[in-house]
Coordinates of C-alpha atoms and ligand atoms in Angstrom, one line a residue:
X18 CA -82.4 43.6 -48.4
X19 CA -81.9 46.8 -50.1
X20 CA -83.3 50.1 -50.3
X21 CA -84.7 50.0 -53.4
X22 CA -85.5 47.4 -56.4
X23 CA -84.2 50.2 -58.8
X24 CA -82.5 53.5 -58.7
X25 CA -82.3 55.7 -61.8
X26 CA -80.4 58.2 -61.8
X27 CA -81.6 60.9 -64.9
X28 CA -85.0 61.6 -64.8
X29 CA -85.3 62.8 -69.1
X30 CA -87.9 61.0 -71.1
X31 CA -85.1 57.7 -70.9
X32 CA -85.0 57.8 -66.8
X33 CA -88.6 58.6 -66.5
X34 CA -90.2 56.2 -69.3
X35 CA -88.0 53.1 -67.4
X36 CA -89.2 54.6 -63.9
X37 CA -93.0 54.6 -65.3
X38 CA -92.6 50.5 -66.7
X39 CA -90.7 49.7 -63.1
X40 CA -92.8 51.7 -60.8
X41 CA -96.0 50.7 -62.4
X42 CA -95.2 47.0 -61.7
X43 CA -95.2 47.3 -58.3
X44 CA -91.5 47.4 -57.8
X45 CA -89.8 50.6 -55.5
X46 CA -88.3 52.9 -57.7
X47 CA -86.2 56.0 -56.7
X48 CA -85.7 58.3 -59.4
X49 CA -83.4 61.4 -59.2
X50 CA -82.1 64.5 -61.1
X51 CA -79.8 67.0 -60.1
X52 CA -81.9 69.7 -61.8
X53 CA -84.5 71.4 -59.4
X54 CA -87.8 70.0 -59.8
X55 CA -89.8 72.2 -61.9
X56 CA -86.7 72.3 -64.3
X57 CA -86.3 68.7 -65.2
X58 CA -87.1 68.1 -69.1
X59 CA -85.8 72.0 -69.7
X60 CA -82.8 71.4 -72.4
X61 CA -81.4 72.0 -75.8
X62 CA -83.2 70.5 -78.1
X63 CA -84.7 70.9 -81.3
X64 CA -88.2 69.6 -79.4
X65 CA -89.6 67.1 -82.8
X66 CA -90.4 64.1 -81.7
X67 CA -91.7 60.9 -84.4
X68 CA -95.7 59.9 -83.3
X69 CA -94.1 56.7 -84.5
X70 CA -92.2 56.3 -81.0
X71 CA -94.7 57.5 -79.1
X72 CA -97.0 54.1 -80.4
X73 CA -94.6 51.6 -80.2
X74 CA -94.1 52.7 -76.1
X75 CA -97.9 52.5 -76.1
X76 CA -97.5 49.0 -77.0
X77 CA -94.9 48.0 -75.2
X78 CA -95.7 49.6 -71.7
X79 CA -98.8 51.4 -72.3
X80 CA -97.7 55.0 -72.4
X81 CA -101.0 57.3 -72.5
X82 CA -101.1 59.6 -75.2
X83 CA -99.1 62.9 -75.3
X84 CA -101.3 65.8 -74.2
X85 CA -102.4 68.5 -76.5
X86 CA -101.1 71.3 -74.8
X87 CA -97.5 69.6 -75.0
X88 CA -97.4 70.0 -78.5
X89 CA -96.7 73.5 -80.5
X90 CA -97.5 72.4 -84.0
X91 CA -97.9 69.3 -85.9
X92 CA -95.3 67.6 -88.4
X93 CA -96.5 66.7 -91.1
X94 CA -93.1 66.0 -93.0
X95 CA -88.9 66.9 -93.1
X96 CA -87.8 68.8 -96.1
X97 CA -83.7 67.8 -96.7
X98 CA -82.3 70.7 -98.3
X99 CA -79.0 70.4 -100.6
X100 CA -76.4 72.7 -100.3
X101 CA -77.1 74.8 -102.6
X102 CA -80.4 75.5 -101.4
X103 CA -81.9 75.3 -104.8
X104 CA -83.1 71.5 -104.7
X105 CA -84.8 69.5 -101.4
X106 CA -86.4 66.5 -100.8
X107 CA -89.9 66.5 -99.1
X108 CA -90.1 63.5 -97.0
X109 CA -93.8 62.4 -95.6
X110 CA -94.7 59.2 -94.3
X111 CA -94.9 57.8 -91.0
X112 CA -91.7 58.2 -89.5
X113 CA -91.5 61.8 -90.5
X114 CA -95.0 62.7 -89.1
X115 CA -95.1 64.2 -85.6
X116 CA -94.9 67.0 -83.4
X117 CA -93.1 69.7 -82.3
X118 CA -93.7 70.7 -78.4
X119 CA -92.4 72.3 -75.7
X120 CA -89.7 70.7 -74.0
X121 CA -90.2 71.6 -70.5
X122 CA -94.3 70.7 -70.1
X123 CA -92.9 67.6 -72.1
X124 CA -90.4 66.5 -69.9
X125 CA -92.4 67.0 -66.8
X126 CA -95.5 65.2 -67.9
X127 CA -92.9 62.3 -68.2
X128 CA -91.9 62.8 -64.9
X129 CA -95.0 63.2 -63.8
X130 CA -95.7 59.9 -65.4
X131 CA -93.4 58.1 -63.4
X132 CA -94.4 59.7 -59.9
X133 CA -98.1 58.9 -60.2
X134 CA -97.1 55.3 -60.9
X135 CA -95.4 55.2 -57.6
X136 CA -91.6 55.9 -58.6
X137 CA -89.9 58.3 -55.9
X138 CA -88.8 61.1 -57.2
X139 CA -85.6 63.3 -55.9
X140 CA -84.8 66.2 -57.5
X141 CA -81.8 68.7 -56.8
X142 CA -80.3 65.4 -56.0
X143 CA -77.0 64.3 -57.6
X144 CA -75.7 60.9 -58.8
X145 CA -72.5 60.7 -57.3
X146 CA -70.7 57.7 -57.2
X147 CA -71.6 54.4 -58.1
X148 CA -71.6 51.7 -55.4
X149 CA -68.9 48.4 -56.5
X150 CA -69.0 45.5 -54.0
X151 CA -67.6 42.2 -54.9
X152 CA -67.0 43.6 -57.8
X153 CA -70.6 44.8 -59.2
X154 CA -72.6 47.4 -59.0
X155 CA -74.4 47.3 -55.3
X156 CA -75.9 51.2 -55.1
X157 CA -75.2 55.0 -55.3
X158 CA -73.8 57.7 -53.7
X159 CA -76.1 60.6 -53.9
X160 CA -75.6 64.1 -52.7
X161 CA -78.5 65.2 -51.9
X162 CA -81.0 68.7 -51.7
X163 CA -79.2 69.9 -48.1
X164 CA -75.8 68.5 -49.7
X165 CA -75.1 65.8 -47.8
X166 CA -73.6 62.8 -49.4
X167 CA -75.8 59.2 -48.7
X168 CA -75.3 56.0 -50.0
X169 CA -78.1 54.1 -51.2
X170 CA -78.4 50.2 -52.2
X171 CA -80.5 48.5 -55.2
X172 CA -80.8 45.6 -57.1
X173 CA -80.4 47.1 -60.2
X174 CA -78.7 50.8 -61.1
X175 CA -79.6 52.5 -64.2
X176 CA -77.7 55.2 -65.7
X177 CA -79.9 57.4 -67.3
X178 CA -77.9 60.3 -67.1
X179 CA -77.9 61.6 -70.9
X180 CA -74.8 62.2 -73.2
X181 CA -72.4 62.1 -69.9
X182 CA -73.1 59.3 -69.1
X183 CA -71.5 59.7 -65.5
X184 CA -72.3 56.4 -64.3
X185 CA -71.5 54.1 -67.1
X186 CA -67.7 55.8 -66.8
X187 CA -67.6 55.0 -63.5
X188 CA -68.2 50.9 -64.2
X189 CA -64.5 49.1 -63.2
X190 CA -62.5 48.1 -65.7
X191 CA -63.3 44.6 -66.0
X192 CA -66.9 45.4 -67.2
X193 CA -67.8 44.3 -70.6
X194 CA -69.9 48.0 -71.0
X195 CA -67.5 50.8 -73.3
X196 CA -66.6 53.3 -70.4
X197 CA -65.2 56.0 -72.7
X198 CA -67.1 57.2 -76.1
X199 CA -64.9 58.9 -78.8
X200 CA -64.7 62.5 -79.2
X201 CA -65.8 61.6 -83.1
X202 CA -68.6 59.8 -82.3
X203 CA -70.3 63.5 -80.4
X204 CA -72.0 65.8 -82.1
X205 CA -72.1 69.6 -80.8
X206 CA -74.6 71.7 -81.3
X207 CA -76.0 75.6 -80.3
X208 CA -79.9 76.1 -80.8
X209 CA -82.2 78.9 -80.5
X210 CA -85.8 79.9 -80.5
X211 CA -87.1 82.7 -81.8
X212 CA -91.1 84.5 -81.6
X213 CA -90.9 86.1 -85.1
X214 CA -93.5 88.9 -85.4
X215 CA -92.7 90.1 -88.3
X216 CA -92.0 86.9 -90.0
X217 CA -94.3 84.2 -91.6
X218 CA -93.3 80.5 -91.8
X219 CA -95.0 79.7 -94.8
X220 CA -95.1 75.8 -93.9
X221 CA -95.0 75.4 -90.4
X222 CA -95.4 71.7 -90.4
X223 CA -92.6 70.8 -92.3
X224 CA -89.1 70.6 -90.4
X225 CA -86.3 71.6 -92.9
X226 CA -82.8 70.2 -92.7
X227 CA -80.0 72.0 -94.4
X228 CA -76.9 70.0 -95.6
X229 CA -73.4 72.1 -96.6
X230 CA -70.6 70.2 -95.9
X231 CA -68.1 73.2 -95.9
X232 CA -69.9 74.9 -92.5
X233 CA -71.7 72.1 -90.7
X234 CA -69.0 69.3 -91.8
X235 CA -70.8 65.9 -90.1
X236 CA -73.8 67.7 -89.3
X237 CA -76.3 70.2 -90.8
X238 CA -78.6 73.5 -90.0
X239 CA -82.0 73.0 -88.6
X240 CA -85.1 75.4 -89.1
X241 CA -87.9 74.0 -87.7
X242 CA -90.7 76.0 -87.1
X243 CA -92.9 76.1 -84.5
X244 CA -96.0 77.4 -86.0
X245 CA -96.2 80.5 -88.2
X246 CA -94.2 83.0 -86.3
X247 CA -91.9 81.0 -84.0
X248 CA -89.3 79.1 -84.7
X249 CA -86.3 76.5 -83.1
X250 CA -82.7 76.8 -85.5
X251 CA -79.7 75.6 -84.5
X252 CA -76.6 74.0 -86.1
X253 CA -74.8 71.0 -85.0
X254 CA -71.3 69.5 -86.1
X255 CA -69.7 66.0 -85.3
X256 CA -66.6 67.0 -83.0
X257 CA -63.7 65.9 -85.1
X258 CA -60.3 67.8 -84.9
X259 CA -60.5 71.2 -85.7
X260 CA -64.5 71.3 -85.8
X261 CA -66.2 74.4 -85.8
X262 CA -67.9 76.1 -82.6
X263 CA -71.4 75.3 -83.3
X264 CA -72.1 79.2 -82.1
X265 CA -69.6 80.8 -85.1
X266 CA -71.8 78.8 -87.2
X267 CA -74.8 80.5 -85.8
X268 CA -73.4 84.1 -86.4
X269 CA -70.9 83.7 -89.9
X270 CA -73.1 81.1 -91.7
X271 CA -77.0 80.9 -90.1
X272 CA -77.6 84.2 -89.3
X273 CA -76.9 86.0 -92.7
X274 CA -78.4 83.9 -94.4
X275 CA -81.7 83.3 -93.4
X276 CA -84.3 85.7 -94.1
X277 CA -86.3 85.8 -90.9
X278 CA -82.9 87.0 -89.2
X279 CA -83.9 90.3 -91.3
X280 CA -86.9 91.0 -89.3
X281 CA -87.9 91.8 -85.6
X282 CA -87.0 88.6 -83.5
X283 CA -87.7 87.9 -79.4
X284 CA -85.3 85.7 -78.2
X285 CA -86.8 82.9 -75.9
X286 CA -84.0 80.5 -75.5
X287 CA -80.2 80.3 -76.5
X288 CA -78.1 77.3 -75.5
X289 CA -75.9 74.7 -76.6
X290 CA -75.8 70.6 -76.1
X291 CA -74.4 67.5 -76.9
X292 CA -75.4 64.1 -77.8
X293 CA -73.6 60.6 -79.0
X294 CA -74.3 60.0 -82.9
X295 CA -73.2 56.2 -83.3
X296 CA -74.5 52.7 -82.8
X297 CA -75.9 51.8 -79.2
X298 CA -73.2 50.7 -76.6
X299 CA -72.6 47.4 -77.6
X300 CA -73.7 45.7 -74.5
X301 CA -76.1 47.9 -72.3
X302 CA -76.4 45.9 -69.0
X303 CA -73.7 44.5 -67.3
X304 CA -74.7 42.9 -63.6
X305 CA -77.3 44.8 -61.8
X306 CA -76.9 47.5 -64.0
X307 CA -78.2 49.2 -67.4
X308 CA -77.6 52.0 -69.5
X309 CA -81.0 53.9 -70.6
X310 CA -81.0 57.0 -73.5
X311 CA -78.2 59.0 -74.3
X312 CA -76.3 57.4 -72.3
X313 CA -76.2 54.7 -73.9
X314 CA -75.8 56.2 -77.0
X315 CA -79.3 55.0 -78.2
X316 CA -79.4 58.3 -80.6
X317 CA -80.0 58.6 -84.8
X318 CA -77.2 59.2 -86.0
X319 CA -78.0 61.0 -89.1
X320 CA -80.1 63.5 -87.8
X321 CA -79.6 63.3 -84.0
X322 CA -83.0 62.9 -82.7
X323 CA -82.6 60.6 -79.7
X324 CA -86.1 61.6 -77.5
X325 CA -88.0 58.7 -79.1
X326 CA -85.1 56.2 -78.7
X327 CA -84.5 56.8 -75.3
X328 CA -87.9 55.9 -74.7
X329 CA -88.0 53.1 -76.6
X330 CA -84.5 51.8 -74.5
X331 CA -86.7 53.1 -71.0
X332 CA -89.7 51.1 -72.1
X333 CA -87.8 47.7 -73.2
X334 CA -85.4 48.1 -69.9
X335 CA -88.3 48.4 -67.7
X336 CA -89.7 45.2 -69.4
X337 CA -86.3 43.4 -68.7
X338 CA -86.0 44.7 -65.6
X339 CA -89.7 44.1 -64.5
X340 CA -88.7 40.3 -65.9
X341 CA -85.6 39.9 -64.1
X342 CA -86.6 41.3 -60.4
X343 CA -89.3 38.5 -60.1
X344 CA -86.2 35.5 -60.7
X345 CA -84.3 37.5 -58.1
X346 CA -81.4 37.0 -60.9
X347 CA -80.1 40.8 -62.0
X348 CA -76.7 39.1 -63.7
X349 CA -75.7 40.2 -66.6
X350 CA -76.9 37.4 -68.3
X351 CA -80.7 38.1 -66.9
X352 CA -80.2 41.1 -68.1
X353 CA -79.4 40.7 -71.4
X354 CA -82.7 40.0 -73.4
X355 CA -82.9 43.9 -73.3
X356 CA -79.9 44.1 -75.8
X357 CA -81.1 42.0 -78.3
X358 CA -84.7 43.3 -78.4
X359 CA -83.6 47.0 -78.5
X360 CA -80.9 46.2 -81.5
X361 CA -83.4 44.8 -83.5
X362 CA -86.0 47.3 -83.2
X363 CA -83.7 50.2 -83.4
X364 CA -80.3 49.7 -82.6
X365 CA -79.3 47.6 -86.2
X366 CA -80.8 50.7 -87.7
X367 CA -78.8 53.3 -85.8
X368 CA -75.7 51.0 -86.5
X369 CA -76.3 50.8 -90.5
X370 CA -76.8 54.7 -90.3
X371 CA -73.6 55.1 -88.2
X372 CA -72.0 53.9 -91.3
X373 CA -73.2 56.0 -93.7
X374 CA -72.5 58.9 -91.2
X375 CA -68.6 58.1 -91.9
X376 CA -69.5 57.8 -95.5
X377 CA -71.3 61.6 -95.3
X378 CA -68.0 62.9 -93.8
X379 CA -66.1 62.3 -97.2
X380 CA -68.8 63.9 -99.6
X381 CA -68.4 67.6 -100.7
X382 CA -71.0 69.7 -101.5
X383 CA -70.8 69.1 -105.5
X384 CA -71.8 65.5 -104.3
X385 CA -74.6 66.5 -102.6
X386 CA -75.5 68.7 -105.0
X387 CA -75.0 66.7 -107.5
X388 CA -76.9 63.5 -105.9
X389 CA -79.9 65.9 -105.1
X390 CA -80.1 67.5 -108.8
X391 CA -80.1 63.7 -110.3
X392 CA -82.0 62.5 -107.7
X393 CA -79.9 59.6 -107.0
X394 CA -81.6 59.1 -103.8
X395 CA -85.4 59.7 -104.1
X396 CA -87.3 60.8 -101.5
X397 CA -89.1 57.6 -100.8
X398 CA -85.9 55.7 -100.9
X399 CA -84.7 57.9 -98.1
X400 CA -87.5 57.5 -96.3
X401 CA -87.4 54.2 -96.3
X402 CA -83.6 54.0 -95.5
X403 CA -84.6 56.5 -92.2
X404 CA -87.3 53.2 -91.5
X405 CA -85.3 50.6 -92.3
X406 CA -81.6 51.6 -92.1
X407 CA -81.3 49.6 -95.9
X408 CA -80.7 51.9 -98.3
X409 CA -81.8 51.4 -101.5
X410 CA -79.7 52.5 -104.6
X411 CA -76.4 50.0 -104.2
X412 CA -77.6 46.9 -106.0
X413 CA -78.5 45.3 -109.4
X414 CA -80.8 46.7 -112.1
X415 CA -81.4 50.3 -111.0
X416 CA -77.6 50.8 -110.3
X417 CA -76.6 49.9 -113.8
X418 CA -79.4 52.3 -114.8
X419 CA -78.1 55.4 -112.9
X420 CA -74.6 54.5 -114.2
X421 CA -76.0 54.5 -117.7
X422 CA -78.4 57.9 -117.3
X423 CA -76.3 59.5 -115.1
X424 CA -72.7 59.8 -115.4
X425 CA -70.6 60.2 -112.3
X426 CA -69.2 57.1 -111.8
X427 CA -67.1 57.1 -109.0
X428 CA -69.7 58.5 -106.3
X429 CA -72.2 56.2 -107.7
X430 CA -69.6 53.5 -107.4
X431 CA -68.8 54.9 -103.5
X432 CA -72.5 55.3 -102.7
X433 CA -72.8 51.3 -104.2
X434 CA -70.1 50.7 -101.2
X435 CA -71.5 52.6 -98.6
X436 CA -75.2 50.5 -99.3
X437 CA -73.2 47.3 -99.1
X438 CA -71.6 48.4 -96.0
X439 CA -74.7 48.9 -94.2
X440 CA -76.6 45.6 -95.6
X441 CA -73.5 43.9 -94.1
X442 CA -73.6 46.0 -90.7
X443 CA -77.5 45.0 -90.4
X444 CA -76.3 41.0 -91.3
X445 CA -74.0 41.8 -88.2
X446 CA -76.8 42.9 -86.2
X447 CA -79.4 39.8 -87.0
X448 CA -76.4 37.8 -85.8
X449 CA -76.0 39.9 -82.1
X450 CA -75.3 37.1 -79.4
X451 CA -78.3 35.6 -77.7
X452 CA -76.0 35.6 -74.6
X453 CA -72.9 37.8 -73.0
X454 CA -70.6 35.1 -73.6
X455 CA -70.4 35.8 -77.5
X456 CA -70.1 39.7 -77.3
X457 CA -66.3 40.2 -78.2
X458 CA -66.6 37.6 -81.0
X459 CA -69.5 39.6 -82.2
X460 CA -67.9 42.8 -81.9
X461 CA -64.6 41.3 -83.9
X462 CA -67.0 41.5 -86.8
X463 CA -68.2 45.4 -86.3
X464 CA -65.0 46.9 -86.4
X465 CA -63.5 45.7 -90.0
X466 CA -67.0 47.3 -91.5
X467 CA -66.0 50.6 -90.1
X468 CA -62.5 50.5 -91.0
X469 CA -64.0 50.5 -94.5
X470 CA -66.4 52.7 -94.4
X471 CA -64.3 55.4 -93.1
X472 CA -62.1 55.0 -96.3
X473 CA -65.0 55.0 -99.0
Ligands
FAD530 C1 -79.0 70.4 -79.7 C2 -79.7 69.2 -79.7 C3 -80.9 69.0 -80.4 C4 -81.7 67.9 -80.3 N1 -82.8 67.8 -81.0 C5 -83.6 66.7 -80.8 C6 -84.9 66.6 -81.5 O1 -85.4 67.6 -82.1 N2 -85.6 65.5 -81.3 C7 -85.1 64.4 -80.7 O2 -85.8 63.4 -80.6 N3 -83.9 64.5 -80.0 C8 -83.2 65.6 -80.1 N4 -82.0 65.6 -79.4 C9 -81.5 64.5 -78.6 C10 -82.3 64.4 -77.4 O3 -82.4 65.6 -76.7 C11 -81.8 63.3 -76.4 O4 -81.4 62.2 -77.2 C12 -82.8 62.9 -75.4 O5 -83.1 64.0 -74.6 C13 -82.1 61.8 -74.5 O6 -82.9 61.6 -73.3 P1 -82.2 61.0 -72.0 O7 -83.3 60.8 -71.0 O8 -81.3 59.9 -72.3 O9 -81.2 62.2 -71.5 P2 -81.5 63.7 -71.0 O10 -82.8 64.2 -71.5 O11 -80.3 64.4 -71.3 O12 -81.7 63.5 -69.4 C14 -80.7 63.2 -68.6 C15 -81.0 63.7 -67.2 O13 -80.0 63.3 -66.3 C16 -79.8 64.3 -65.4 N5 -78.4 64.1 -64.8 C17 -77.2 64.2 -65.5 N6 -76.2 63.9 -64.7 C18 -76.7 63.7 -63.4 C19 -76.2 63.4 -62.2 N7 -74.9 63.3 -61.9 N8 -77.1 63.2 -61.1 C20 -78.4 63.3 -61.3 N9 -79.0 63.6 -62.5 C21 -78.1 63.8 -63.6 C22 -79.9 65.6 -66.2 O14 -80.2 66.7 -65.3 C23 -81.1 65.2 -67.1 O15 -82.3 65.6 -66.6 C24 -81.2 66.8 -79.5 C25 -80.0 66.9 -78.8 C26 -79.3 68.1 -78.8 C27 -78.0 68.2 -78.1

């Protein structure tokens, strides 16, 4: 007997979404967070969140609908911006259609969530160790409000612990589950929000994204605004050698020049954060264990936004683990139908964009520039390749076209590879092993595609 079905430790929109789909099964659920109660959700963020996600968890575990006074403003669309400001892309359609909303009543109405469906919630409560006997995971240490260390037992842990991951590098060494995520595979980011009295955001419900390769190299500038006089802008950067510190970028590149920096601003928030820009883990469960959100990397990696994701992974690993507690079988290999279902409704996408992020990395601003000016990528076509993960441009007909109209050659030629790349990465992922037994042969297929990408 142990002392719960499920402990979760993280209680963001991943820990609380899979509490919610346990708890409201019937199954006892202890969910904890180190930050004090009225404080869990509060974190950097650019707060813009897809309606897309928030359907697809309505289908899949019933998720009510977000409450009004969550949201600041509706998003009606993301404008990408080229570097040299003077051409952008308006994309609208339904994956770029939201909200923008405040990240603390957002985080506690998902907490919230979970508690009235009969999860127990401990807050000021730290995950500290994770619990091996026999060899798998058996339970938790915990330190708890009055600081004393306890150790609790479940059937099933889940580390829900965002871009850490504190749990997940604590697995032994013999588990199947990537401890360890590269340095190059972070991005780092510094974000404020600003009231702007003074200021007026002409189009409040367009998000704008700002690409220049030579200050945000793997990453971009965001401005979203948050109605007409406030606004959340940041700038994040991947966190190769030699990156930038996401707050110089703030002060030598944002700052002067931006117009609403010119007028009267009230600073309500400054911070800075980090989250993992690459495929999902590869495997996600190992035995009577999972990996929920951030922390297991379920993040886009193209633009970062990893709110929806991680409650997509909470909602399909509730569903798994809802599944698996009734055969009394929390293996690995019970576990693993949540792999497969979350790399085909998200995870093949976030691998097939993980490519082109290495592509992005070699581009310079001319490219850009260049690519945006031609429109070598339309907006629809992007759009679609933010749906899909296929992008569009690399084959037959309307290649030979651009070749022909354009001029060029050699980045149409690279972005003709890079399209190929990701078709072939999404081929991998329609082929991702029904069971554990064919991960590494699976994975022996992954690695060659980035090898080339990185070289494109
Ligand atoms: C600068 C920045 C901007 C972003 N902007 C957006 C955006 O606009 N839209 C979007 O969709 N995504 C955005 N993201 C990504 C998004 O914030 C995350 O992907 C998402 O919050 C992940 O949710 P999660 O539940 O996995 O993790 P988190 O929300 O990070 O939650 C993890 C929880 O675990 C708790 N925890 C950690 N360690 C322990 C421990 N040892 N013991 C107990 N509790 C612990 C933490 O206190 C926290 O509450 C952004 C990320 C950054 C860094």
């Amino acid at each position: 007997m142990t002392d719960y079905d499920v402990i979760i430790a993280g209680a963001g929109t991943g820990g609380s979404t899979t509490a919610y789909a346990i708890a409201k099964k019937g199954y006892s659920v202890l969910l904890l967070d180190r930050k004090e109660k009225d404080k869990i959700g509060d974190k950097t963020c650019g707060d813009a969140l897809g309606s897309h996600h928030v359907k697809e968890a309505q289908e899949l575990i019933g998720l009510p609908e977000i409450p009004d006074d969550i949201v600041e403003y509706v998003v009606n669309g993301i404008d990408l911006i080229a570097p040299d400001r003077e051409h952008r892309l308006r994309m609208q359609g339904p994956t770029t259609t939201g909200m923008s909303f405040n990240r603390l009543k957002m985080g506690q109405w998902f907490l919230g969530l979970a508690e009235k469906a009969g999860a127990e919630v401990m807050a000021s409560t730290r995950a500290k160790k994770l619990l091996i006997k026999d060899g798998k995971v058996s339970g938790l240490r915990i330190m708890d409000s009055e600081g004393n260390d306890r150790d609790l037992t479940a059937r099933i842990v889940v580390d829900a612990t965002g871009a850490t991951g504190m749990l997940r590098r604590q697995l032994p060494e013999s588990s199947p589950i990537e401890r360890v995520i590269n340095k190059d595979d972070m991005m780092v980011a510094w974000r404020d929000i600003y009231e702007t009295p003074e200021y007026d955001f002409e189009t409040p419900d367009i998000l704008e994204i700002f690409w220049n390769q030579e200050e945000t190299l793997g990453g971009y500038t965001w401005v979203f605004p948050q109605g007409r006089n406030r606004v959340n802008v940041g700038a994040g950067v991947m966190t190769i050698k030699n990156h930038r510190r996401p707050q110089d970028i703030m002060k030598e590149f944002v700052e002067p020049n931006w117009d609403f920096y010119k007028t009267k601003l009230v600073r309500l928030d400054s911070s800075g954060g980090v989250a993992p820009i690459r495929r999902p883990i590869d495997t996600m469960v190992d035995d009577n264990f999972m990996l929920v959100g951030d922390a297991a990397c379920q993040v886009n990696p193209i633009h970062g936004g990893g709110i929806g994701s991680s409650i997509l992974g909470g909602a399909l690993a509730g569903l798994t683990a809802c599944k698996v507690l009734e055969t009394n079988d929390t293996s690995i290999g019970s576990l693993w139908e949540y792999n497969p279902r979350y790399m085909e409704m998200y995870g093949s996408k976030q691998a097939s964009l993980d490519v082109f992020r290495w592509f992005l990395l070699n581009v310079t601003n001319d490219d850009i520039d260049f690519a945006f000016r031609k429109q070598i990528i339309k907006a629809s076509d992007l759009l679609d390749t933010s749906m899909t993960g296929k992008m569009k441009i690399g084959t037959g007909e309307k290649f030979k076209r651009l070749v022909s109209g354009i001029g060029n050659v050699p980045l149409l030629r690279r972005v003709q590879k890079i399209a190929h790349l990701m078709e072939d990465i999404r081929e991998v992922y329609a082929q991702y092993p029904s069971s554990p037994d064919g991960l590494s042969d699976w994975q022996e297929k992954l690695w060659p595609i980035y090898d080339q990408a990185k070289k494109i």
